[in-house]
Each structure stands twice: as structure tokens, then as C-alpha cells.
């Protein structure tokens, strides 16, 4: 069965600190896709990144970076030098080709950045 | 490209009323989904569709119905609204291109049943 676990329900840090959001996934499929979405207080879902299962390269985009490790089934998200505007709920999701493309979602991590 | 368009953005229903949440996408995606998000919670899958004419239940289908007569449209029907259906509803679509799968979301519909 596919599953996504975001064990951190809520994280609170002071502005400019680095913060890592954890995502652990379970799937028996060999081809799958992992996503991170941001949901700011306004409510919409903002796409951040997609990673294919056959591409384990880490990715950096400005202050955001992602660490994909198939050996530990993890796809962690780090924000460097956090800012108040980073405050949001962050969701990790799994899309599996062999399970009819059902998007499987983690419960989300609420990130609070204090000024 | 408009992407995924949901209407309405907000709606208040009385108990027992019915309504249809509209969702349309212009990316020729085969896969479409309806989710609900309760306050402080993650997304729960209501129904999904893998192509025109094909729909299937997700995790929380009770009280809802869907249809997929075209690739573009995937409306969600609430027949007898109940307070438990107060939630934010998201429609999404994904491509099935093996190399470049994307997932796109509508802006959400905030539904209150009173």
C-alpha cells in the first residue's frame, strides 16, 4: 500500500533559522513521483517541486532545497534562512503509476516562522 | 492556459439542498480528482477518474457523486447537503506522461452547510 508520512504536525522557528520538513513514503512501485505543495493562509495549493523515482539528484531553488533518498524512502524539504512569508502548511504527496495515478497525501506540516 | 478551473469559490448551502461543484481543465489530462480538506487536516480523496466515462471511489465518497462525460469536465454533485460536508473542496488533474507527470490544482471551493 502507498502511504506518505509527515510526522511533524507543527514546527515553529524564529526568522532566519533553517528548517527541515520531513517526508517518508511507502510504495512497492518502482516508478513514482513525489511532490511538495505549499498551502499559505489564503488556502490555495502552490506547487513547489516534483521528483521522479529514477532521479535521485537533490535540488536547490533559492532558499529551498530537497533531499531525495530512495534508500530511506524520504523526500525532505529544507528552507534556509526562513522568512515570515514561509509560514504555511506544507504537504508532501506521492503519485504512483501502478496504482491508477492516485495522489497519496501526507497530513501536512504547519510551519510557523516568528519574526 | 487556464489550468484547472473550479467554480464556485464560495458557497453556503442549507441542510438538504443539493449543488454541483464544477471542475474543468484544459490540459487534456486523463486523470482528475476531487478532494476535501477539513480544517487543520490534509486532503482526503472523494472520487477520481482515469479518463472520460470512468470514475471510481476514493477514501470518502459517501454523500457525493461524480460524472466524467468529457476529458475536460469532472463535476462533483452533493445531493443532500449535511453539516459534515462543510469543507474546502479541491479539484486536481494529472497527466500520465511517464517522463513529466504534473499535478495541477484548482483554487478550491469553500462550502459551508448550515
JSON list of C-alpha atoms in Angstrom, two decimals:
[
{"chain": "A", "resi": 1, "resn": "UNK", "atom": "CA", "xyz": [0.00, 0.00, 0.00]},
{"chain": "A", "resi": 2, "resn": "UNK", "atom": "CA", "xyz": [1.08, 3.54, -0.69]},
{"chain": "A", "resi": 3, "resn": "UNK", "atom": "CA", "xyz": [1.47, 5.90, 2.22]},
{"chain": "A", "resi": 4, "resn": "UNK", "atom": "CA", "xyz": [3.02, 9.27, 2.97]},
{"chain": "A", "resi": 5, "resn": "UNK", "atom": "CA", "xyz": [4.00, 10.21, 6.50]},
{"chain": "A", "resi": 6, "resn": "UNK", "atom": "CA", "xyz": [4.77, 13.72, 7.66]},
{"chain": "A", "resi": 7, "resn": "UNK", "atom": "CA", "xyz": [5.50, 13.11, 11.30]},
{"chain": "A", "resi": 8, "resn": "UNK", "atom": "CA", "xyz": [5.93, 16.78, 12.20]},
{"chain": "A", "resi": 9, "resn": "UNK", "atom": "CA", "xyz": [2.48, 18.23, 12.80]},
{"chain": "A", "resi": 10, "resn": "UNK", "atom": "CA", "xyz": [3.73, 21.72, 13.55]},
{"chain": "A", "resi": 11, "resn": "UNK", "atom": "CA", "xyz": [7.13, 23.41, 13.56]},
{"chain": "A", "resi": 12, "resn": "UNK", "atom": "CA", "xyz": [7.83, 26.85, 14.94]},
{"chain": "A", "resi": 13, "resn": "UNK", "atom": "CA", "xyz": [11.13, 28.64, 14.33]},
{"chain": "A", "resi": 14, "resn": "UNK", "atom": "CA", "xyz": [12.43, 32.16, 14.51]},
{"chain": "A", "resi": 15, "resn": "UNK", "atom": "CA", "xyz": [13.00, 34.02, 11.28]},
{"chain": "A", "resi": 16, "resn": "UNK", "atom": "CA", "xyz": [16.35, 33.35, 9.56]},
{"chain": "A", "resi": 17, "resn": "UNK", "atom": "CA", "xyz": [16.68, 29.90, 11.07]},
{"chain": "A", "resi": 18, "resn": "UNK", "atom": "CA", "xyz": [16.97, 26.90, 8.77]},
{"chain": "A", "resi": 19, "resn": "UNK", "atom": "CA", "xyz": [14.18, 24.34, 8.99]},
{"chain": "A", "resi": 20, "resn": "UNK", "atom": "CA", "xyz": [13.70, 20.87, 7.54]},
{"chain": "A", "resi": 21, "resn": "UNK", "atom": "CA", "xyz": [10.33, 19.28, 6.91]},
{"chain": "A", "resi": 22, "resn": "UNK", "atom": "CA", "xyz": [10.36, 15.50, 6.82]},
{"chain": "A", "resi": 23, "resn": "UNK", "atom": "CA", "xyz": [8.50, 13.28, 4.40]},
{"chain": "A", "resi": 24, "resn": "UNK", "atom": "CA", "xyz": [8.66, 9.49, 4.41]},
{"chain": "A", "resi": 25, "resn": "UNK", "atom": "CA", "xyz": [6.83, 7.48, 1.82]},
{"chain": "A", "resi": 26, "resn": "UNK", "atom": "CA", "xyz": [5.90, 3.86, 1.23]},
{"chain": "A", "resi": 27, "resn": "UNK", "atom": "CA", "xyz": [5.28, 2.26, -2.12]},
{"chain": "A", "resi": 28, "resn": "UNK", "atom": "CA", "xyz": [6.04, -1.01, -3.83]},
{"chain": "A", "resi": 29, "resn": "UNK", "atom": "CA", "xyz": [6.05, 0.64, -7.22]},
{"chain": "A", "resi": 30, "resn": "UNK", "atom": "CA", "xyz": [9.37, 1.20, -8.92]},
{"chain": "A", "resi": 31, "resn": "UNK", "atom": "CA", "xyz": [8.16, 4.24, -10.82]},
{"chain": "A", "resi": 32, "resn": "UNK", "atom": "CA", "xyz": [6.57, 7.01, -8.84]},
{"chain": "A", "resi": 33, "resn": "UNK", "atom": "CA", "xyz": [6.54, 10.76, -8.36]},
{"chain": "A", "resi": 34, "resn": "UNK", "atom": "CA", "xyz": [6.90, 12.83, -5.24]},
{"chain": "A", "resi": 35, "resn": "UNK", "atom": "CA", "xyz": [5.60, 16.34, -4.76]},
{"chain": "A", "resi": 36, "resn": "UNK", "atom": "CA", "xyz": [5.75, 19.16, -2.26]},
{"chain": "A", "resi": 37, "resn": "UNK", "atom": "CA", "xyz": [2.95, 21.68, -2.09]},
{"chain": "A", "resi": 38, "resn": "UNK", "atom": "CA", "xyz": [2.64, 24.83, -0.02]},
{"chain": "A", "resi": 39, "resn": "UNK", "atom": "CA", "xyz": [-0.71, 25.99, 1.34]},
{"chain": "A", "resi": 40, "resn": "UNK", "atom": "CA", "xyz": [-0.46, 29.56, 2.64]},
{"chain": "A", "resi": 41, "resn": "UNK", "atom": "CA", "xyz": [-3.14, 31.04, 4.92]},
{"chain": "A", "resi": 42, "resn": "UNK", "atom": "CA", "xyz": [-5.06, 32.14, 1.83]},
{"chain": "A", "resi": 43, "resn": "UNK", "atom": "CA", "xyz": [-5.83, 28.47, 1.17]},
{"chain": "A", "resi": 44, "resn": "UNK", "atom": "CA", "xyz": [-4.66, 27.71, -2.34]},
{"chain": "A", "resi": 45, "resn": "UNK", "atom": "CA", "xyz": [-2.24, 24.88, -3.07]},
{"chain": "A", "resi": 46, "resn": "UNK", "atom": "CA", "xyz": [1.03, 26.05, -4.56]},
{"chain": "A", "resi": 47, "resn": "UNK", "atom": "CA", "xyz": [3.18, 23.54, -6.41]},
{"chain": "A", "resi": 48, "resn": "UNK", "atom": "CA", "xyz": [6.80, 23.57, -5.24]},
{"chain": "A", "resi": 49, "resn": "UNK", "atom": "CA", "xyz": [8.54, 20.58, -6.75]},
{"chain": "A", "resi": 50, "resn": "UNK", "atom": "CA", "xyz": [8.11, 17.22, -8.47]},
{"chain": "A", "resi": 51, "resn": "UNK", "atom": "CA", "xyz": [10.69, 14.46, -8.32]},
{"chain": "A", "resi": 52, "resn": "UNK", "atom": "CA", "xyz": [10.72, 11.23, -10.33]},
{"chain": "A", "resi": 53, "resn": "UNK", "atom": "CA", "xyz": [11.71, 8.00, -8.64]},
{"chain": "A", "resi": 54, "resn": "UNK", "atom": "CA", "xyz": [14.53, 7.45, -11.08]},
{"chain": "A", "resi": 55, "resn": "UNK", "atom": "CA", "xyz": [16.12, 10.84, -10.43]},
{"chain": "A", "resi": 56, "resn": "UNK", "atom": "CA", "xyz": [17.78, 11.00, -7.02]},
{"chain": "A", "resi": 57, "resn": "UNK", "atom": "CA", "xyz": [19.56, 14.26, -7.59]},
{"chain": "A", "resi": 58, "resn": "UNK", "atom": "CA", "xyz": [18.94, 16.78, -4.90]},
{"chain": "A", "resi": 59, "resn": "UNK", "atom": "CA", "xyz": [17.53, 20.08, -5.98]},
{"chain": "A", "resi": 60, "resn": "UNK", "atom": "CA", "xyz": [18.02, 23.63, -4.84]},
{"chain": "A", "resi": 61, "resn": "UNK", "atom": "CA", "xyz": [15.80, 26.54, -5.74]},
{"chain": "A", "resi": 62, "resn": "UNK", "atom": "CA", "xyz": [16.79, 29.71, -3.99]},
{"chain": "A", "resi": 63, "resn": "UNK", "atom": "CA", "xyz": [16.30, 29.18, -0.26]},
{"chain": "A", "resi": 64, "resn": "UNK", "atom": "CA", "xyz": [14.52, 25.87, -0.86]},
{"chain": "A", "resi": 65, "resn": "UNK", "atom": "CA", "xyz": [16.25, 22.53, -1.21]},
{"chain": "A", "resi": 66, "resn": "UNK", "atom": "CA", "xyz": [15.05, 18.96, -1.38]},
{"chain": "A", "resi": 67, "resn": "UNK", "atom": "CA", "xyz": [16.85, 15.80, -0.37]},
{"chain": "A", "resi": 68, "resn": "UNK", "atom": "CA", "xyz": [15.52, 12.66, -2.05]},
{"chain": "A", "resi": 69, "resn": "UNK", "atom": "CA", "xyz": [16.89, 9.38, -0.67]},
{"chain": "A", "resi": 70, "resn": "UNK", "atom": "CA", "xyz": [15.40, 6.17, -2.02]},
{"chain": "A", "resi": 71, "resn": "UNK", "atom": "CA", "xyz": [17.40, 4.11, 0.48]},
{"chain": "A", "resi": 72, "resn": "UNK", "atom": "CA", "xyz": [15.41, 5.62, 3.35]},
{"chain": "A", "resi": 73, "resn": "UNK", "atom": "CA", "xyz": [12.25, 6.39, 1.32]},
{"chain": "A", "resi": 74, "resn": "UNK", "atom": "CA", "xyz": [12.48, 10.03, 2.29]},
{"chain": "A", "resi": 75, "resn": "UNK", "atom": "CA", "xyz": [11.97, 13.28, 0.43]},
{"chain": "A", "resi": 76, "resn": "UNK", "atom": "CA", "xyz": [12.82, 16.03, 2.90]},
{"chain": "A", "resi": 77, "resn": "UNK", "atom": "CA", "xyz": [12.41, 19.73, 2.31]},
{"chain": "A", "resi": 78, "resn": "UNK", "atom": "CA", "xyz": [14.72, 22.37, 3.78]},
{"chain": "A", "resi": 79, "resn": "UNK", "atom": "CA", "xyz": [14.16, 26.10, 3.92]},
{"chain": "A", "resi": 80, "resn": "UNK", "atom": "CA", "xyz": [17.32, 28.07, 4.51]},
{"chain": "A", "resi": 81, "resn": "UNK", "atom": "CA", "xyz": [17.18, 31.46, 6.23]},
{"chain": "A", "resi": 82, "resn": "UNK", "atom": "CA", "xyz": [13.44, 31.19, 6.79]},
{"chain": "A", "resi": 83, "resn": "UNK", "atom": "CA", "xyz": [11.19, 34.20, 6.37]},
{"chain": "A", "resi": 84, "resn": "UNK", "atom": "CA", "xyz": [7.80, 35.06, 7.81]},
{"chain": "A", "resi": 85, "resn": "UNK", "atom": "CA", "xyz": [6.28, 34.60, 4.33]},
{"chain": "A", "resi": 86, "resn": "UNK", "atom": "CA", "xyz": [7.29, 30.94, 4.50]},
{"chain": "A", "resi": 87, "resn": "UNK", "atom": "CA", "xyz": [4.63, 30.39, 7.16]},
{"chain": "A", "resi": 88, "resn": "UNK", "atom": "CA", "xyz": [2.20, 27.89, 5.67]},
{"chain": "A", "resi": 89, "resn": "UNK", "atom": "CA", "xyz": [1.14, 24.28, 5.72]},
{"chain": "A", "resi": 90, "resn": "UNK", "atom": "CA", "xyz": [3.39, 22.11, 3.59]},
{"chain": "A", "resi": 91, "resn": "UNK", "atom": "CA", "xyz": [2.18, 18.86, 2.06]},
{"chain": "A", "resi": 92, "resn": "UNK", "atom": "CA", "xyz": [4.19, 16.00, 0.65]},
{"chain": "A", "resi": 93, "resn": "UNK", "atom": "CA", "xyz": [2.44, 13.74, -1.87]},
{"chain": "A", "resi": 94, "resn": "UNK", "atom": "CA", "xyz": [3.10, 10.54, -3.79]},
{"chain": "A", "resi": 95, "resn": "UNK", "atom": "CA", "xyz": [1.81, 9.66, -7.24]},
{"chain": "A", "resi": 96, "resn": "UNK", "atom": "CA", "xyz": [2.20, 6.07, -8.35]},
{"chain": "A", "resi": 97, "resn": "UNK", "atom": "CA", "xyz": [1.89, 4.89, -11.89]},
{"chain": "A", "resi": 98, "resn": "UNK", "atom": "CA", "xyz": [0.95, 1.39, -10.85]},
{"chain": "A", "resi": 99, "resn": "UNK", "atom": "CA", "xyz": [-1.94, 2.42, -8.62]},
{"chain": "A", "resi": 100, "resn": "UNK", "atom": "CA", "xyz": [-4.06, 4.28, -11.14]},
{"chain": "A", "resi": 101, "resn": "UNK", "atom": "CA", "xyz": [-2.32, 7.57, -10.50]},
{"chain": "A", "resi": 102, "resn": "UNK", "atom": "CA", "xyz": [-4.00, 8.19, -7.19]},
{"chain": "A", "resi": 103, "resn": "UNK", "atom": "CA", "xyz": [-2.33, 11.05, -5.38]},
{"chain": "A", "resi": 104, "resn": "UNK", "atom": "CA", "xyz": [-1.49, 9.98, -1.85]},
{"chain": "A", "resi": 105, "resn": "UNK", "atom": "CA", "xyz": [-1.06, 12.86, 0.60]},
{"chain": "A", "resi": 106, "resn": "UNK", "atom": "CA", "xyz": [0.70, 13.34, 3.86]},
{"chain": "A", "resi": 107, "resn": "UNK", "atom": "CA", "xyz": [-1.20, 15.06, 6.65]},
{"chain": "A", "resi": 108, "resn": "UNK", "atom": "CA", "xyz": [0.84, 18.22, 6.26]},
{"chain": "A", "resi": 109, "resn": "UNK", "atom": "CA", "xyz": [3.25, 20.14, 8.45]},
{"chain": "A", "resi": 110, "resn": "UNK", "atom": "CA", "xyz": [2.26, 23.55, 9.70]},
{"chain": "A", "resi": 111, "resn": "UNK", "atom": "CA", "xyz": [5.30, 25.82, 9.64]},
{"chain": "A", "resi": 112, "resn": "UNK", "atom": "CA", "xyz": [5.25, 28.96, 11.75]},
{"chain": "A", "resi": 113, "resn": "UNK", "atom": "CA", "xyz": [8.01, 31.48, 11.24]},
{"chain": "A", "resi": 114, "resn": "UNK", "atom": "CA", "xyz": [8.19, 34.01, 14.05]},
{"chain": "A", "resi": 115, "resn": "UNK", "atom": "CA", "xyz": [9.64, 37.47, 13.38]},
{"chain": "B", "resi": 1, "resn": "UNK", "atom": "CA", "xyz": [-3.54, 28.08, -20.28]},
{"chain": "B", "resi": 2, "resn": "UNK", "atom": "CA", "xyz": [-6.18, 28.32, -17.60]},
{"chain": "B", "resi": 3, "resn": "UNK", "atom": "CA", "xyz": [-5.11, 25.04, -15.97]},
{"chain": "B", "resi": 4, "resn": "UNK", "atom": "CA", "xyz": [-7.75, 23.70, -13.57]},
{"chain": "B", "resi": 5, "resn": "UNK", "atom": "CA", "xyz": [-10.76, 25.92, -13.01]},
{"chain": "B", "resi": 6, "resn": "UNK", "atom": "CA", "xyz": [-13.20, 25.38, -10.17]},
{"chain": "B", "resi": 7, "resn": "UNK", "atom": "CA", "xyz": [-16.47, 27.15, -9.57]},
{"chain": "B", "resi": 8, "resn": "UNK", "atom": "CA", "xyz": [-17.86, 28.49, -7.33]},
{"chain": "B", "resi": 9, "resn": "UNK", "atom": "CA", "xyz": [-15.17, 29.73, -4.93]},
{"chain": "B", "resi": 10, "resn": "UNK", "atom": "CA", "xyz": [-17.57, 30.06, -2.02]},
{"chain": "B", "resi": 11, "resn": "UNK", "atom": "CA", "xyz": [-21.00, 28.65, -1.31]},
{"chain": "B", "resi": 12, "resn": "UNK", "atom": "CA", "xyz": [-23.37, 28.40, 1.62]},
{"chain": "B", "resi": 13, "resn": "UNK", "atom": "CA", "xyz": [-25.95, 25.62, 1.49]},
{"chain": "B", "resi": 14, "resn": "UNK", "atom": "CA", "xyz": [-28.82, 24.77, 3.74]},
{"chain": "B", "resi": 15, "resn": "UNK", "atom": "CA", "xyz": [-29.12, 21.23, 5.06]},
{"chain": "B", "resi": 16, "resn": "UNK", "atom": "CA", "xyz": [-30.79, 19.03, 2.46]},
{"chain": "B", "resi": 17, "resn": "UNK", "atom": "CA", "xyz": [-30.03, 21.25, -0.51]},
{"chain": "B", "resi": 18, "resn": "UNK", "atom": "CA", "xyz": [-28.08, 19.98, -3.46]},
{"chain": "B", "resi": 19, "resn": "UNK", "atom": "CA", "xyz": [-25.40, 21.55, -5.61]},
{"chain": "B", "resi": 20, "resn": "UNK", "atom": "CA", "xyz": [-22.76, 20.77, -8.18]},
{"chain": "B", "resi": 21, "resn": "UNK", "atom": "CA", "xyz": [-19.16, 21.86, -7.91]},
{"chain": "B", "resi": 22, "resn": "UNK", "atom": "CA", "xyz": [-17.75, 22.41, -11.35]},
{"chain": "B", "resi": 23, "resn": "UNK", "atom": "CA", "xyz": [-14.23, 21.49, -12.41]},
{"chain": "B", "resi": 24, "resn": "UNK", "atom": "CA", "xyz": [-12.73, 21.83, -15.84]},
{"chain": "B", "resi": 25, "resn": "UNK", "atom": "CA", "xyz": [-9.18, 21.53, -17.15]},
{"chain": "B", "resi": 26, "resn": "UNK", "atom": "CA", "xyz": [-7.74, 22.49, -20.50]},
{"chain": "B", "resi": 27, "resn": "UNK", "atom": "CA", "xyz": [-4.55, 20.43, -20.41]},
{"chain": "B", "resi": 28, "resn": "UNK", "atom": "CA", "xyz": [-6.03, 17.25, -21.89]},
{"chain": "B", "resi": 29, "resn": "UNK", "atom": "CA", "xyz": [-5.27, 15.35, -18.69]},
{"chain": "B", "resi": 30, "resn": "UNK", "atom": "CA", "xyz": [-6.83, 11.93, -18.33]},
{"chain": "B", "resi": 31, "resn": "UNK", "atom": "CA", "xyz": [-6.64, 11.80, -14.54]},
{"chain": "B", "resi": 32, "resn": "UNK", "atom": "CA", "xyz": [-8.83, 14.02, -12.42]},
{"chain": "B", "resi": 33, "resn": "UNK", "atom": "CA", "xyz": [-9.54, 14.05, -8.69]},
{"chain": "B", "resi": 34, "resn": "UNK", "atom": "CA", "xyz": [-11.81, 15.59, -6.11]},
{"chain": "B", "resi": 35, "resn": "UNK", "atom": "CA", "xyz": [-10.50, 16.15, -2.61]},
{"chain": "B", "resi": 36, "resn": "UNK", "atom": "CA", "xyz": [-11.91, 17.64, 0.52]},
{"chain": "B", "resi": 37, "resn": "UNK", "atom": "CA", "xyz": [-9.84, 19.36, 3.15]},
{"chain": "B", "resi": 38, "resn": "UNK", "atom": "CA", "xyz": [-11.30, 19.76, 6.60]},
{"chain": "B", "resi": 39, "resn": "UNK", "atom": "CA", "xyz": [-9.90, 22.44, 8.92]},
{"chain": "B", "resi": 40, "resn": "UNK", "atom": "CA", "xyz": [-6.36, 21.62, 10.04]},
{"chain": "B", "resi": 41, "resn": "UNK", "atom": "CA", "xyz": [-6.32, 18.39, 8.09]},
{"chain": "B", "resi": 42, "resn": "UNK", "atom": "CA", "xyz": [-4.77, 17.03, 4.94]},
{"chain": "B", "resi": 43, "resn": "UNK", "atom": "CA", "xyz": [-6.55, 16.20, 1.72]},
{"chain": "B", "resi": 44, "resn": "UNK", "atom": "CA", "xyz": [-8.90, 13.25, 1.50]},
{"chain": "B", "resi": 45, "resn": "UNK", "atom": "CA", "xyz": [-9.78, 11.76, -1.86]},
{"chain": "B", "resi": 46, "resn": "UNK", "atom": "CA", "xyz": [-13.50, 11.71, -2.62]},
{"chain": "B", "resi": 47, "resn": "UNK", "atom": "CA", "xyz": [-13.61, 10.41, -6.19]},
{"chain": "B", "resi": 48, "resn": "UNK", "atom": "CA", "xyz": [-11.22, 10.15, -9.06]},
{"chain": "B", "resi": 49, "resn": "UNK", "atom": "CA", "xyz": [-11.34, 9.45, -12.76]},
{"chain": "B", "resi": 50, "resn": "UNK", "atom": "CA", "xyz": [-8.77, 7.91, -15.06]},
{"chain": "B", "resi": 51, "resn": "UNK", "atom": "CA", "xyz": [-10.49, 9.04, -18.23]},
{"chain": "B", "resi": 52, "resn": "UNK", "atom": "CA", "xyz": [-13.78, 10.02, -19.81]},
{"chain": "B", "resi": 53, "resn": "UNK", "atom": "CA", "xyz": [-16.53, 7.64, -18.78]},
{"chain": "B", "resi": 54, "resn": "UNK", "atom": "CA", "xyz": [-14.52, 6.10, -15.94]},
{"chain": "B", "resi": 55, "resn": "UNK", "atom": "CA", "xyz": [-14.86, 7.09, -12.30]},
{"chain": "B", "resi": 56, "resn": "UNK", "atom": "CA", "xyz": [-14.01, 5.41, -9.03]},
{"chain": "B", "resi": 57, "resn": "UNK", "atom": "CA", "xyz": [-14.47, 5.98, -5.33]},
{"chain": "B", "resi": 58, "resn": "UNK", "atom": "CA", "xyz": [-11.75, 7.38, -3.16]},
{"chain": "B", "resi": 59, "resn": "UNK", "atom": "CA", "xyz": [-11.44, 7.37, 0.60]},
{"chain": "B", "resi": 60, "resn": "UNK", "atom": "CA", "xyz": [-14.58, 9.38, 1.48]},
{"chain": "B", "resi": 61, "resn": "UNK", "atom": "CA", "xyz": [-17.19, 9.02, -1.32]},
{"chain": "B", "resi": 62, "resn": "UNK", "atom": "CA", "xyz": [-20.38, 8.89, 0.75]},
{"chain": "B", "resi": 63, "resn": "UNK", "atom": "CA", "xyz": [-22.75, 11.75, 0.07]},
{"chain": "B", "resi": 64, "resn": "UNK", "atom": "CA", "xyz": [-21.16, 12.61, -3.28]},
{"chain": "B", "resi": 65, "resn": "UNK", "atom": "CA", "xyz": [-21.48, 11.65, -6.91]},
{"chain": "B", "resi": 66, "resn": "UNK", "atom": "CA", "xyz": [-19.35, 12.40, -9.95]},
{"chain": "B", "resi": 67, "resn": "UNK", "atom": "CA", "xyz": [-19.51, 12.03, -13.69]},
{"chain": "B", "resi": 68, "resn": "UNK", "atom": "CA", "xyz": [-16.91, 12.29, -16.43]},
{"chain": "B", "resi": 69, "resn": "UNK", "atom": "CA", "xyz": [-18.64, 12.68, -19.76]},
{"chain": "B", "resi": 70, "resn": "UNK", "atom": "CA", "xyz": [-15.71, 14.57, -21.29]},
{"chain": "B", "resi": 71, "resn": "UNK", "atom": "CA", "xyz": [-11.96, 14.69, -20.72]},
{"chain": "B", "resi": 72, "resn": "UNK", "atom": "CA", "xyz": [-12.21, 18.33, -19.66]},
{"chain": "B", "resi": 73, "resn": "UNK", "atom": "CA", "xyz": [-15.02, 18.25, -17.07]},
{"chain": "B", "resi": 74, "resn": "UNK", "atom": "CA", "xyz": [-15.34, 16.45, -13.76]},
{"chain": "B", "resi": 75, "resn": "UNK", "atom": "CA", "xyz": [-18.28, 17.82, -11.75]},
{"chain": "B", "resi": 76, "resn": "UNK", "atom": "CA", "xyz": [-18.90, 16.82, -8.14]},
{"chain": "B", "resi": 77, "resn": "UNK", "atom": "CA", "xyz": [-22.51, 16.53, -7.00]},
{"chain": "B", "resi": 78, "resn": "UNK", "atom": "CA", "xyz": [-23.81, 16.85, -3.44]},
{"chain": "B", "resi": 79, "resn": "UNK", "atom": "CA", "xyz": [-27.37, 15.54, -3.35]},
{"chain": "B", "resi": 80, "resn": "UNK", "atom": "CA", "xyz": [-28.49, 16.15, 0.25]},
{"chain": "B", "resi": 81, "resn": "UNK", "atom": "CA", "xyz": [-26.07, 18.53, 1.90]},
{"chain": "B", "resi": 82, "resn": "UNK", "atom": "CA", "xyz": [-25.17, 17.79, 5.51]},
{"chain": "B", "resi": 83, "resn": "UNK", "atom": "CA", "xyz": [-23.14, 19.86, 8.00]},
{"chain": "B", "resi": 84, "resn": "UNK", "atom": "CA", "xyz": [-20.42, 17.18, 7.85]},
{"chain": "B", "resi": 85, "resn": "UNK", "atom": "CA", "xyz": [-19.80, 18.24, 4.25]},
{"chain": "B", "resi": 86, "resn": "UNK", "atom": "CA", "xyz": [-18.65, 21.67, 5.32]},
{"chain": "B", "resi": 87, "resn": "UNK", "atom": "CA", "xyz": [-15.14, 21.72, 3.95]},
{"chain": "B", "resi": 88, "resn": "UNK", "atom": "CA", "xyz": [-12.84, 23.11, 1.29]},
{"chain": "B", "resi": 89, "resn": "UNK", "atom": "CA", "xyz": [-13.01, 21.14, -1.94]},
{"chain": "B", "resi": 90, "resn": "UNK", "atom": "CA", "xyz": [-10.15, 20.89, -4.40]},
{"chain": "B", "resi": 91, "resn": "UNK", "atom": "CA", "xyz": [-10.22, 19.54, -7.90]},
{"chain": "B", "resi": 92, "resn": "UNK", "atom": "CA", "xyz": [-6.97, 18.34, -9.43]},
{"chain": "B", "resi": 93, "resn": "UNK", "atom": "CA", "xyz": [-5.70, 16.80, -12.62]},
{"chain": "B", "resi": 94, "resn": "UNK", "atom": "CA", "xyz": [-2.56, 14.95, -13.60]},
{"chain": "B", "resi": 95, "resn": "UNK", "atom": "CA", "xyz": [-1.02, 13.92, -16.83]},
{"chain": "B", "resi": 96, "resn": "UNK", "atom": "CA", "xyz": [0.04, 10.36, -17.45]},
{"chain": "B", "resi": 97, "resn": "UNK", "atom": "CA", "xyz": [3.17, 11.18, -19.29]},
{"chain": "B", "resi": 98, "resn": "UNK", "atom": "CA", "xyz": [5.78, 8.91, -17.84]},
{"chain": "B", "resi": 99, "resn": "UNK", "atom": "CA", "xyz": [8.59, 11.40, -18.03]},
{"chain": "B", "resi": 100, "resn": "UNK", "atom": "CA", "xyz": [6.91, 14.57, -16.97]},
{"chain": "B", "resi": 101, "resn": "UNK", "atom": "CA", "xyz": [3.96, 13.94, -14.70]},
{"chain": "B", "resi": 102, "resn": "UNK", "atom": "CA", "xyz": [2.46, 17.08, -13.24]},
{"chain": "B", "resi": 103, "resn": "UNK", "atom": "CA", "xyz": [-0.33, 17.61, -10.75]},
{"chain": "B", "resi": 104, "resn": "UNK", "atom": "CA", "xyz": [-2.41, 20.77, -11.02]},
{"chain": "B", "resi": 105, "resn": "UNK", "atom": "CA", "xyz": [-5.00, 22.05, -8.58]},
{"chain": "B", "resi": 106, "resn": "UNK", "atom": "CA", "xyz": [-7.93, 24.36, -8.80]},
{"chain": "B", "resi": 107, "resn": "UNK", "atom": "CA", "xyz": [-8.18, 27.24, -6.35]},
{"chain": "B", "resi": 108, "resn": "UNK", "atom": "CA", "xyz": [-10.65, 25.45, -4.12]},
{"chain": "B", "resi": 109, "resn": "UNK", "atom": "CA", "xyz": [-14.32, 25.82, -3.20]},
{"chain": "B", "resi": 110, "resn": "UNK", "atom": "CA", "xyz": [-15.15, 26.74, 0.37]},
{"chain": "B", "resi": 111, "resn": "UNK", "atom": "CA", "xyz": [-18.50, 25.14, 1.17]},
{"chain": "B", "resi": 112, "resn": "UNK", "atom": "CA", "xyz": [-20.48, 25.75, 4.34]},
{"chain": "B", "resi": 113, "resn": "UNK", "atom": "CA", "xyz": [-23.61, 23.73, 5.13]},
{"chain": "B", "resi": 114, "resn": "UNK", "atom": "CA", "xyz": [-25.87, 25.30, 7.74]}
]
